[in-house]
Amino acid sequence: MHFTIFTDCNAIRATALKKDLHPRVARWWVKLQDYDFTIEYRPGSKMAYVDYLSRNPLDKVCTKSDRFCQEVLNTPDDYNEYQIKNDLVMTKGQDPKCFVPVAARLQAMCLYHDKSSHIGWEKYIAKMREELFWPRMGQSLKKYIRNCRQCVLGKSHTGRRAGLWQRGERPSSALDVWHIDHAGPLVKSHGCTQLLVVIDGFSKYCSLRPIRKKSTEDTIRALSLVFEQMGKPRRIIADRAAAFTSLTFQNFLADQEVQLHHIATGMPRGNGQVERLMRTVFNLLRASLTAENEKNWDIHQMFCASLLTQD
């Protein structure tokens, strides 16, 4: 008698088409040649009823003792969206879902997660929601997988990783360490589109200098004016922008006998003092500038600097 086998294991179907098989697999396949059958592949999402047979059935005693199940069993007219099937509360529709009582939820989560090789929480939640339901189900599933001991100890974690805390060197006096960065682009104001932000690490004294663009020449010109006004620091900390990593800029600071330190790429918190200052500067500019005078921000930035440092 000819029959058809539906399976979600595509490797079995591929075995029937291979010419060269591993000897052990070939012996298994020879034993099946006495039967007249064909193999067809079907995705696992369309064979949920087969997966259900490999799982333990829910305890009917737990279902009958659950308060929600008792309400549905006793007053079915008040719960039209549910139906009673084999003493189980299920939703109506083409794809009915089974209600899981409180006493059986831990067992159900264990079967779907622990017995499925500890799959990720997105697949785990999606798979359970295809067949089961209960109130605030997503919160319960996330809490369970967050506290799964095997997942916590055995899986490698992806995404952002917490870096090791390192306490930076504290400046001992003014003109010891400066933090610099560019802020912009801004609306063109008298030919300027950027701000060179300079802050002293010890006194928190800052200076804002409008520049035309983030070029090495404009940066050196603005920084020279800051040197004339405030003096020269021992060291300057900057990010790896092209203007700060250029050989011309490095030679300029070397001639001024100023050390240059670049922070790591993609780590703006390494220059956190100036990053925090720029947020304050932008807030002040947004609050003080309007559509009529937004093209005069290079004048208003002096007002912002006076509020910040009495510059």
mmCIF file of C-alpha atoms in Angstrom, residues 1-304:
data_model
loop_
_atom_site.group_PDB
_atom_site.id
_atom_site.type_symbol
_atom_site.label_atom_id
_atom_site.label_comp_id
_atom_site.label_asym_id
_atom_site.label_seq_id
_atom_site.Cartn_x
_atom_site.Cartn_y
_atom_site.Cartn_z
ATOM 1 C CA MET A 1 0.000 0.000 0.000
ATOM 2 C CA HIS A 2 1.429 3.338 -1.047
ATOM 3 C CA PHE A 3 1.467 6.121 1.552
ATOM 4 C CA THR A 4 2.897 9.631 1.932
ATOM 5 C CA ILE A 5 5.078 10.902 4.756
ATOM 6 C CA PHE A 6 4.925 14.606 5.637
ATOM 7 C CA THR A 7 7.886 15.863 7.665
ATOM 8 C CA ASP A 8 9.472 19.157 8.650
ATOM 9 C CA CYS A 9 12.937 17.539 8.483
ATOM 10 C CA ASN A 10 14.206 18.452 5.045
ATOM 11 C CA ALA A 11 17.281 16.259 5.534
ATOM 12 C CA ILE A 12 15.129 13.117 5.302
ATOM 13 C CA ARG A 13 13.753 14.168 1.938
ATOM 14 C CA ALA A 14 17.265 15.013 0.734
ATOM 15 C CA THR A 15 18.437 11.534 1.737
ATOM 16 C CA ALA A 16 16.136 9.974 -0.852
ATOM 17 C CA LEU A 17 17.794 12.039 -3.601
ATOM 18 C CA LYS A 18 21.426 11.586 -2.650
ATOM 19 C CA LYS A 19 23.619 9.089 -4.471
ATOM 20 C CA ASP A 20 26.442 8.993 -1.936
ATOM 21 C CA LEU A 21 25.316 8.314 1.612
ATOM 22 C CA HIS A 22 27.140 7.723 4.840
ATOM 23 C CA PRO A 23 27.267 3.936 5.428
ATOM 24 C CA ARG A 24 25.258 4.139 8.629
ATOM 25 C CA VAL A 25 22.551 6.302 7.010
ATOM 26 C CA ALA A 26 22.565 4.029 3.969
ATOM 27 C CA ARG A 27 21.811 0.988 6.163
ATOM 28 C CA TRP A 28 18.856 2.814 7.699
ATOM 29 C CA TRP A 29 17.598 3.797 4.263
ATOM 30 C CA VAL A 30 17.872 0.225 2.956
ATOM 31 C CA LYS A 31 15.525 -0.973 5.710
ATOM 32 C CA LEU A 32 12.890 1.484 4.490
ATOM 33 C CA GLN A 33 13.033 0.299 0.878
ATOM 34 C CA ASP A 34 10.582 -2.524 1.645
ATOM 35 C CA TYR A 35 7.825 0.093 1.926
ATOM 36 C CA ASP A 36 6.135 1.996 -0.882
ATOM 37 C CA PHE A 37 6.086 5.656 0.166
ATOM 38 C CA THR A 38 6.963 9.188 -0.888
ATOM 39 C CA ILE A 39 8.334 11.972 1.294
ATOM 40 C CA GLU A 40 7.037 15.546 1.162
ATOM 41 C CA TYR A 41 8.433 18.474 3.105
ATOM 42 C CA ARG A 42 6.096 20.632 5.177
ATOM 43 C CA PRO A 43 7.251 23.570 7.369
ATOM 44 C CA GLY A 44 7.040 23.059 11.110
ATOM 45 C CA SER A 45 4.579 25.962 11.443
ATOM 46 C CA LYS A 46 2.039 23.862 9.495
ATOM 47 C CA MET A 47 2.574 20.757 11.622
ATOM 48 C CA ALA A 48 1.788 22.081 15.073
ATOM 49 C CA TYR A 49 -0.592 19.193 15.724
ATOM 50 C CA VAL A 50 2.316 16.745 15.366
ATOM 51 C CA ASP A 51 4.415 18.709 17.837
ATOM 52 C CA TYR A 52 1.511 18.650 20.265
ATOM 53 C CA LEU A 53 1.597 14.833 20.399
ATOM 54 C CA SER A 54 5.157 14.953 21.748
ATOM 55 C CA ARG A 55 4.155 17.175 24.644
ATOM 56 C CA ASN A 56 2.482 16.198 27.877
ATOM 57 C CA PRO A 57 -1.272 16.923 27.899
ATOM 58 C CA LEU A 58 -2.629 19.463 30.345
ATOM 59 C CA ASP A 59 -4.038 18.105 33.556
ATOM 60 C CA LYS A 60 -7.834 18.218 33.491
ATOM 61 C CA VAL A 61 -7.943 18.536 37.270
ATOM 62 C CA CYS A 62 -5.918 21.758 37.028
ATOM 63 C CA THR A 63 -8.291 23.052 34.368
ATOM 64 C CA LYS A 64 -11.399 22.364 36.420
ATOM 65 C CA SER A 65 -9.895 23.909 39.545
ATOM 66 C CA ASP A 66 -8.933 27.154 37.816
ATOM 67 C CA ARG A 67 -11.235 30.083 38.583
ATOM 68 C CA PHE A 68 -11.424 31.383 35.004
ATOM 69 C CA CYS A 69 -12.152 27.894 33.669
ATOM 70 C CA GLN A 70 -14.926 27.450 36.227
ATOM 71 C CA GLU A 71 -16.532 30.708 35.132
ATOM 72 C CA VAL A 72 -16.489 29.630 31.495
ATOM 73 C CA LEU A 73 -17.820 26.172 32.339
ATOM 74 C CA ASN A 74 -20.595 27.476 34.604
ATOM 75 C CA THR A 75 -21.653 30.535 32.571
ATOM 76 C CA PRO A 76 -20.816 29.833 28.919
ATOM 77 C CA ASP A 77 -23.264 32.508 27.717
ATOM 78 C CA ASP A 78 -21.119 35.233 29.288
ATOM 79 C CA TYR A 79 -18.024 34.091 27.406
ATOM 80 C CA ASN A 80 -19.110 33.850 23.780
ATOM 81 C CA GLU A 81 -15.549 34.067 22.470
ATOM 82 C CA TYR A 82 -14.610 30.790 24.192
ATOM 83 C CA GLN A 83 -15.672 27.185 23.731
ATOM 84 C CA ILE A 84 -15.390 24.001 25.795
ATOM 85 C CA LYS A 85 -13.652 21.157 24.013
ATOM 86 C CA ASN A 86 -12.540 17.964 25.789
ATOM 87 C CA ASP A 87 -12.989 19.767 29.126
ATOM 88 C CA LEU A 88 -10.542 22.462 27.974
ATOM 89 C CA VAL A 89 -11.273 26.159 27.486
ATOM 90 C CA MET A 90 -10.340 27.197 23.956
ATOM 91 C CA THR A 91 -10.860 30.225 21.749
ATOM 92 C CA LYS A 92 -13.159 30.077 18.743
ATOM 93 C CA GLY A 93 -11.991 30.463 15.158
ATOM 94 C CA GLN A 94 -9.939 28.676 12.563
ATOM 95 C CA ASP A 95 -6.876 28.472 14.819
ATOM 96 C CA PRO A 96 -8.216 27.860 18.332
ATOM 97 C CA LYS A 97 -5.895 28.442 21.271
ATOM 98 C CA CYS A 98 -6.012 26.551 24.534
ATOM 99 C CA PHE A 99 -6.271 28.416 27.830
ATOM 100 C CA VAL A 100 -3.546 27.406 30.302
ATOM 101 C CA PRO A 101 -4.598 27.432 33.983
ATOM 102 C CA VAL A 102 -2.288 28.854 36.610
ATOM 103 C CA ALA A 103 -1.246 25.448 37.923
ATOM 104 C CA ALA A 104 -0.042 24.287 34.481
ATOM 105 C CA ARG A 105 1.705 27.435 33.199
ATOM 106 C CA LEU A 106 5.138 26.637 34.599
ATOM 107 C CA GLN A 107 4.972 23.171 33.059
ATOM 108 C CA ALA A 108 3.897 24.603 29.703
ATOM 109 C CA MET A 109 6.713 27.183 29.669
ATOM 110 C CA CYS A 110 9.209 24.464 30.558
ATOM 111 C CA LEU A 111 8.018 22.245 27.699
ATOM 112 C CA TYR A 112 8.143 24.976 25.086
ATOM 113 C CA HIS A 113 11.471 26.455 26.187
ATOM 114 C CA ASP A 114 13.578 23.870 28.013
ATOM 115 C CA LYS A 115 12.533 20.957 25.788
ATOM 116 C CA SER A 116 13.155 23.020 22.636
ATOM 117 C CA SER A 117 16.894 23.501 23.190
ATOM 118 C CA HIS A 118 16.335 26.797 25.051
ATOM 119 C CA ILE A 119 15.356 28.803 21.975
ATOM 120 C CA GLY A 120 15.462 32.600 22.020
ATOM 121 C CA TRP A 121 12.652 34.513 23.694
ATOM 122 C CA GLU A 122 11.198 35.919 20.428
ATOM 123 C CA LYS A 123 10.727 32.489 18.843
ATOM 124 C CA TYR A 124 9.713 31.066 22.198
ATOM 125 C CA ILE A 125 6.932 33.626 22.708
ATOM 126 C CA ALA A 126 5.733 33.432 19.096
ATOM 127 C CA LYS A 127 5.530 29.637 19.234
ATOM 128 C CA MET A 128 3.543 29.576 22.467
ATOM 129 C CA ARG A 129 1.126 32.268 21.301
ATOM 130 C CA GLU A 130 0.235 30.145 18.294
ATOM 131 C CA GLU A 131 -1.336 27.476 20.512
ATOM 132 C CA LEU A 132 -1.797 28.765 24.073
ATOM 133 C CA PHE A 133 -2.968 31.883 25.888
ATOM 134 C CA TRP A 134 -3.509 33.346 29.356
ATOM 135 C CA PRO A 135 -3.677 36.909 30.740
ATOM 136 C CA ARG A 136 -0.382 38.857 30.659
ATOM 137 C CA MET A 137 1.240 35.926 28.928
ATOM 138 C CA GLY A 138 4.128 37.965 27.471
ATOM 139 C CA GLN A 139 5.261 39.184 30.897
ATOM 140 C CA SER A 140 5.286 35.645 32.269
ATOM 141 C CA LEU A 141 7.301 34.291 29.348
ATOM 142 C CA LYS A 142 9.924 37.048 29.514
ATOM 143 C CA LYS A 143 10.299 36.592 33.262
ATOM 144 C CA TYR A 144 10.733 32.841 32.842
ATOM 145 C CA ILE A 145 13.397 33.093 30.141
ATOM 146 C CA ARG A 146 15.228 35.862 32.010
ATOM 147 C CA ASN A 147 15.593 33.543 34.992
ATOM 148 C CA CYS A 148 16.461 30.393 33.047
ATOM 149 C CA ARG A 149 19.669 29.141 34.638
ATOM 150 C CA GLN A 150 20.891 27.266 31.562
ATOM 151 C CA CYS A 151 20.430 30.324 29.321
ATOM 152 C CA VAL A 152 22.155 32.679 31.749
ATOM 153 C CA LEU A 153 25.185 30.415 32.240
ATOM 154 C CA GLY A 154 25.441 28.696 28.879
ATOM 155 C CA LYS A 155 24.607 31.313 26.237
ATOM 156 C CA SER A 156 26.897 34.051 24.993
ATOM 157 C CA HIS A 157 25.246 37.439 25.291
ATOM 158 C CA THR A 158 25.033 39.766 22.299
ATOM 159 C CA GLY A 159 24.339 43.477 21.994
ATOM 160 C CA ARG A 160 25.847 46.205 24.112
ATOM 161 C CA ARG A 161 28.338 45.143 26.726
ATOM 162 C CA ALA A 162 29.173 47.077 29.828
ATOM 163 C CA GLY A 163 32.729 48.329 29.711
ATOM 164 C CA LEU A 164 35.177 48.212 32.582
ATOM 165 C CA TRP A 165 34.984 51.288 34.740
ATOM 166 C CA GLN A 166 38.107 53.364 34.524
ATOM 167 C CA ARG A 167 38.620 56.514 36.506
ATOM 168 C CA GLY A 168 40.208 59.150 34.360
ATOM 169 C CA GLU A 169 43.095 61.292 35.489
ATOM 170 C CA ARG A 170 41.846 64.228 37.527
ATOM 171 C CA PRO A 171 43.381 67.577 36.525
ATOM 172 C CA SER A 172 45.501 69.028 39.299
ATOM 173 C CA SER A 173 45.055 72.679 38.331
ATOM 174 C CA ALA A 174 43.676 75.015 35.687
ATOM 175 C CA LEU A 175 45.339 74.844 32.265
ATOM 176 C CA ASP A 176 46.152 71.195 32.907
ATOM 177 C CA VAL A 177 43.669 69.288 30.699
ATOM 178 C CA TRP A 178 41.321 70.703 28.066
ATOM 179 C CA HIS A 179 38.499 68.913 26.257
ATOM 180 C CA ILE A 180 37.660 70.133 22.743
ATOM 181 C CA ASP A 181 35.130 69.174 20.084
ATOM 182 C CA HIS A 182 33.095 70.557 17.192
ATOM 183 C CA ALA A 183 29.387 71.351 17.545
ATOM 184 C CA GLY A 184 27.262 71.561 14.414
ATOM 185 C CA PRO A 185 26.409 71.922 11.653
ATOM 186 C CA LEU A 186 24.293 74.980 12.384
ATOM 187 C CA VAL A 187 22.491 77.477 10.171
ATOM 188 C CA LYS A 188 25.070 79.590 8.368
ATOM 189 C CA SER A 189 25.652 82.793 10.297
ATOM 190 C CA HIS A 190 28.126 85.303 8.836
ATOM 191 C CA GLY A 191 29.809 82.406 7.037
ATOM 192 C CA CYS A 192 30.089 80.203 10.156
ATOM 193 C CA THR A 193 28.438 76.783 10.426
ATOM 194 C CA GLN A 194 30.327 75.185 13.354
ATOM 195 C CA LEU A 195 31.346 75.869 16.941
ATOM 196 C CA LEU A 196 34.677 74.937 18.473
ATOM 197 C CA VAL A 197 33.874 74.044 22.071
ATOM 198 C CA VAL A 198 36.713 74.183 24.615
ATOM 199 C CA ILE A 199 36.352 73.375 28.331
ATOM 200 C CA ASP A 200 38.960 73.304 31.061
ATOM 201 C CA GLY A 201 38.792 70.006 32.952
ATOM 202 C CA PHE A 202 39.629 71.548 36.348
ATOM 203 C CA SER A 203 37.738 74.850 36.495
ATOM 204 C CA LYS A 204 34.992 73.904 33.947
ATOM 205 C CA TYR A 205 35.658 77.235 32.253
ATOM 206 C CA CYS A 206 34.546 77.038 28.620
ATOM 207 C CA SER A 207 35.072 78.985 25.448
ATOM 208 C CA LEU A 208 32.916 78.876 22.294
ATOM 209 C CA ARG A 209 34.466 79.919 19.005
ATOM 210 C CA PRO A 210 32.452 80.097 15.741
ATOM 211 C CA ILE A 211 34.274 78.677 12.716
ATOM 212 C CA ARG A 212 33.336 78.296 9.055
ATOM 213 C CA LYS A 213 33.728 74.520 8.839
ATOM 214 C CA LYS A 214 35.417 71.601 10.577
ATOM 215 C CA SER A 215 38.706 72.043 8.774
ATOM 216 C CA THR A 216 42.165 71.896 10.268
ATOM 217 C CA GLU A 217 42.944 75.495 9.329
ATOM 218 C CA ASP A 218 39.792 76.937 10.914
ATOM 219 C CA THR A 219 40.288 74.816 14.024
ATOM 220 C CA ILE A 220 43.889 75.982 14.461
ATOM 221 C CA ARG A 221 42.896 79.606 13.915
ATOM 222 C CA ALA A 222 40.147 79.440 16.553
ATOM 223 C CA LEU A 223 42.287 77.497 19.027
ATOM 224 C CA SER A 224 45.083 80.054 18.683
ATOM 225 C CA LEU A 225 42.659 82.769 19.819
ATOM 226 C CA VAL A 226 41.715 80.637 22.828
ATOM 227 C CA PHE A 227 45.409 80.233 23.669
ATOM 228 C CA GLU A 228 45.852 84.010 23.611
ATOM 229 C CA GLN A 229 42.858 84.490 25.887
ATOM 230 C CA MET A 230 43.180 81.593 28.359
ATOM 231 C CA GLY A 231 46.743 80.347 28.006
ATOM 232 C CA LYS A 232 48.105 76.971 26.915
ATOM 233 C CA PRO A 233 47.129 73.691 28.606
ATOM 234 C CA ARG A 234 49.406 70.773 29.301
ATOM 235 C CA ARG A 235 47.224 68.325 27.393
ATOM 236 C CA ILE A 236 44.204 68.405 25.043
ATOM 237 C CA ILE A 237 41.694 65.555 24.730
ATOM 238 C CA ALA A 238 39.768 65.291 21.435
ATOM 239 C CA ASP A 239 37.944 62.713 19.350
ATOM 240 C CA ARG A 240 39.230 61.268 16.089
ATOM 241 C CA ALA A 241 37.731 63.835 13.745
ATOM 242 C CA ALA A 242 39.771 64.601 10.631
ATOM 243 C CA ALA A 243 40.663 68.084 11.887
ATOM 244 C CA PHE A 244 42.116 66.683 15.131
ATOM 245 C CA THR A 245 44.000 63.738 13.623
ATOM 246 C CA SER A 246 45.637 65.639 10.774
ATOM 247 C CA LEU A 247 49.414 65.989 10.789
ATOM 248 C CA THR A 248 49.109 69.767 10.549
ATOM 249 C CA PHE A 249 47.088 69.940 13.771
ATOM 250 C CA GLN A 250 49.472 67.596 15.578
ATOM 251 C CA ASN A 251 52.487 69.664 14.485
ATOM 252 C CA PHE A 252 50.721 72.848 15.625
ATOM 253 C CA LEU A 253 50.215 71.476 19.140
ATOM 254 C CA ALA A 254 53.759 70.082 19.189
ATOM 255 C CA ASP A 255 55.106 73.558 18.431
ATOM 256 C CA GLN A 256 52.970 74.897 21.293
ATOM 257 C CA GLU A 257 54.333 72.141 23.572
ATOM 258 C CA VAL A 258 50.825 70.785 24.155
ATOM 259 C CA GLN A 259 50.169 67.042 24.356
ATOM 260 C CA LEU A 260 47.332 65.587 22.243
ATOM 261 C CA HIS A 261 45.272 62.584 23.341
ATOM 262 C CA HIS A 262 42.617 60.966 21.084
ATOM 263 C CA ILE A 263 39.741 59.011 22.595
ATOM 264 C CA ALA A 264 38.780 55.567 21.282
ATOM 265 C CA THR A 265 36.596 55.375 18.178
ATOM 266 C CA GLY A 266 32.876 55.086 18.941
ATOM 267 C CA MET A 267 33.374 56.020 22.616
ATOM 268 C CA PRO A 268 32.110 59.617 22.958
ATOM 269 C CA ARG A 269 31.891 59.216 26.732
ATOM 270 C CA GLY A 270 35.690 59.279 26.720
ATOM 271 C CA ASN A 271 35.305 63.013 26.094
ATOM 272 C CA GLY A 272 32.183 63.286 28.211
ATOM 273 C CA GLN A 273 32.782 66.733 29.687
ATOM 274 C CA VAL A 274 32.614 68.513 26.356
ATOM 275 C CA GLU A 275 29.767 66.288 25.120
ATOM 276 C CA ARG A 276 27.682 67.262 28.154
ATOM 277 C CA LEU A 277 28.532 70.930 27.635
ATOM 278 C CA MET A 278 27.400 70.860 24.009
ATOM 279 C CA ARG A 279 23.960 69.634 25.050
ATOM 280 C CA THR A 280 23.625 72.668 27.315
ATOM 281 C CA VAL A 281 24.821 74.999 24.547
ATOM 282 C CA PHE A 282 22.275 73.651 22.072
ATOM 283 C CA ASN A 283 19.475 73.981 24.635
ATOM 284 C CA LEU A 284 20.381 77.625 25.235
ATOM 285 C CA LEU A 285 20.587 78.353 21.502
ATOM 286 C CA ARG A 286 17.219 76.735 20.810
ATOM 287 C CA ALA A 287 15.607 78.694 23.615
ATOM 288 C CA SER A 288 17.102 82.073 22.680
ATOM 289 C CA LEU A 289 17.059 81.959 18.874
ATOM 290 C CA THR A 290 13.936 82.483 16.778
ATOM 291 C CA ALA A 291 13.254 82.395 13.047
ATOM 292 C CA GLU A 292 14.130 86.100 12.794
ATOM 293 C CA ASN A 293 17.582 85.900 14.377
ATOM 294 C CA GLU A 294 18.621 82.260 13.826
ATOM 295 C CA LYS A 295 21.194 83.460 11.282
ATOM 296 C CA ASN A 296 22.914 85.514 13.965
ATOM 297 C CA TRP A 297 23.770 82.686 16.353
ATOM 298 C CA ASP A 298 27.479 83.567 16.222
ATOM 299 C CA ILE A 299 26.556 86.689 18.199
ATOM 300 C CA HIS A 300 24.213 84.850 20.568
ATOM 301 C CA GLN A 301 26.813 82.171 21.313
ATOM 302 C CA MET A 302 28.775 84.825 23.198
ATOM 303 C CA PHE A 303 25.688 85.302 25.349
ATOM 304 C CA CYS A 304 25.481 81.528 25.937
#
